Amino acid sequence: MRKPIVAGNWKMNKTAAEAVDFVREIRSPLNRVSGVDVVFCPPFLAIPAVADAVAG
Protein backbone atom coordinates (compact mmCIF):
# COMPACT_ATOMS: atom_id res chain seq x y z
CA MET A 1 0.00 0.00 0.00
CA ARG A 2 1.25 3.49 -0.83
CA LYS A 3 2.01 6.05 1.84
CA PRO A 4 -0.49 8.95 1.79
CA ILE A 5 0.75 12.41 0.83
CA VAL A 6 -0.40 15.55 2.63
CA ALA A 7 0.40 18.66 0.58
CA GLY A 8 -0.06 22.29 1.45
CA ASN A 9 -0.17 24.97 -1.24
CA TRP A 10 -0.09 28.22 0.63
CA LYS A 11 -1.32 31.51 -0.80
CA MET A 12 0.26 33.77 1.79
CA ASN A 13 2.32 36.71 0.59
CA LYS A 14 5.49 36.23 2.59
CA THR A 15 9.07 37.22 1.95
CA ALA A 16 11.58 34.40 1.53
CA ALA A 17 12.74 34.94 5.13
CA GLU A 18 9.16 34.86 6.45
CA ALA A 19 8.47 31.70 4.45
CA VAL A 20 11.52 30.01 6.00
CA ASP A 21 10.38 31.02 9.50
CA PHE A 22 6.89 29.67 8.76
CA VAL A 23 8.20 26.31 7.50
CA ARG A 24 10.53 25.92 10.48
CA GLU A 25 7.65 26.67 12.86
CA ILE A 26 5.27 24.09 11.40
CA ARG A 27 7.96 21.53 10.59
CA SER A 28 8.72 20.80 14.25
CA PRO A 29 5.26 19.41 15.14
CA LEU A 30 5.23 17.47 11.87
CA ASN A 31 8.28 15.49 13.00
CA ARG A 32 5.89 13.60 15.30
CA VAL A 33 3.61 12.60 12.41
CA SER A 34 4.27 9.20 10.90
CA GLY A 35 2.76 7.20 8.08
CA VAL A 36 2.43 10.11 5.63
CA ASP A 37 4.71 12.17 3.42
CA VAL A 38 4.32 15.92 3.91
CA VAL A 39 4.85 18.33 1.00
CA PHE A 40 5.22 22.10 1.26
CA CYS A 41 4.30 24.13 -1.84
CA PRO A 42 5.63 27.64 -1.21
CA PRO A 43 5.31 30.58 -3.60
CA PHE A 44 7.76 30.45 -6.53
CA LEU A 45 10.10 33.13 -5.21
CA ALA A 46 10.45 31.40 -1.83
CA ILE A 47 11.26 27.93 -3.19
CA PRO A 48 15.09 28.18 -2.98
CA ALA A 49 15.05 29.52 0.59
CA VAL A 50 12.45 27.00 1.79
CA ALA A 51 14.28 24.14 0.07
CA ASP A 52 17.50 25.08 1.88
CA ALA A 53 15.64 25.33 5.20
CA VAL A 54 14.05 21.89 4.99
CA ALA A 55 17.14 20.17 3.57
CA GLY A 56 19.11 20.48 6.79
One Martini backbone bead per residue (centre of mass of N, CA, C, O) as a GRO file, in nm:
protein
   56
    1MET     BB    1   0.098   0.035   0.020
    2ARG     BB    2   0.063   0.362   0.002
    3LYS     BB    3   0.171   0.660   0.099
    4PRO     BB    4   0.047   0.930   0.208
    5ILE     BB    5  -0.026   1.268   0.097
    6VAL     BB    6   0.053   1.592   0.234
    7ALA     BB    7  -0.051   1.905   0.096
    8GLY     BB    8   0.069   2.255   0.082
    9ASN     BB    9  -0.083   2.550  -0.071
   10TRP     BB   10   0.019   2.855  -0.034
   11LYS     BB   11  -0.121   3.218  -0.029
   12MET     BB   12   0.099   3.370   0.104
   13ASN     BB   13   0.258   3.690   0.152
   14LYS     BB   14   0.592   3.620   0.162
   15THR     BB   15   0.890   3.623   0.236
   16ALA     BB   16   1.154   3.425   0.239
   17ALA     BB   17   1.204   3.453   0.545
   18GLU     BB   18   0.909   3.401   0.635
   19ALA     BB   19   0.886   3.120   0.506
   20VAL     BB   20   1.106   2.987   0.674
   21ASP     BB   21   0.979   3.037   0.949
   22PHE     BB   22   0.716   2.885   0.892
   23VAL     BB   23   0.839   2.605   0.831
   24ARG     BB   24   0.988   2.570   1.101
   25GLU     BB   25   0.733   2.587   1.280
   26ILE     BB   26   0.569   2.337   1.135
   27ARG     BB   27   0.787   2.109   1.132
   28SER     BB   28   0.814   2.014   1.424
   29PRO     BB   29   0.530   1.874   1.463
   30LEU     BB   30   0.573   1.683   1.205
   31ASN     BB   31   0.785   1.484   1.335
   32ARG     BB   32   0.536   1.318   1.482
   33VAL     BB   33   0.454   1.225   1.206
   34SER     BB   34   0.322   0.924   1.067
   35GLY     BB   35   0.253   0.765   0.746
   36VAL     BB   36   0.342   1.037   0.594
   37ASP     BB   37   0.378   1.269   0.341
   38VAL     BB   38   0.520   1.597   0.331
   39VAL     BB   39   0.416   1.897   0.146
   40PHE     BB   40   0.557   2.190   0.027
   41CYS     BB   41   0.402   2.495  -0.142
   42PRO     BB   42   0.555   2.750  -0.227
   43PRO     BB   43   0.631   3.021  -0.350
   44PHE     BB   44   0.843   3.068  -0.602
   45LEU     BB   45   1.044   3.278  -0.455
   46ALA     BB   46   1.076   3.065  -0.192
   47ILE     BB   47   1.199   2.791  -0.273
   48PRO     BB   48   1.506   2.806  -0.213
   49ALA     BB   49   1.482   2.875   0.092
   50VAL     BB   50   1.302   2.634   0.176
   51ALA     BB   51   1.484   2.408   0.074
   52ASP     BB   52   1.720   2.475   0.263
   53ALA     BB   53   1.561   2.449   0.534
   54VAL     BB   54   1.466   2.134   0.486
   55ALA     BB   55   1.748   1.991   0.430
   56GLY     BB   56   1.874   2.027   0.746
   0.00000   0.00000   0.00000
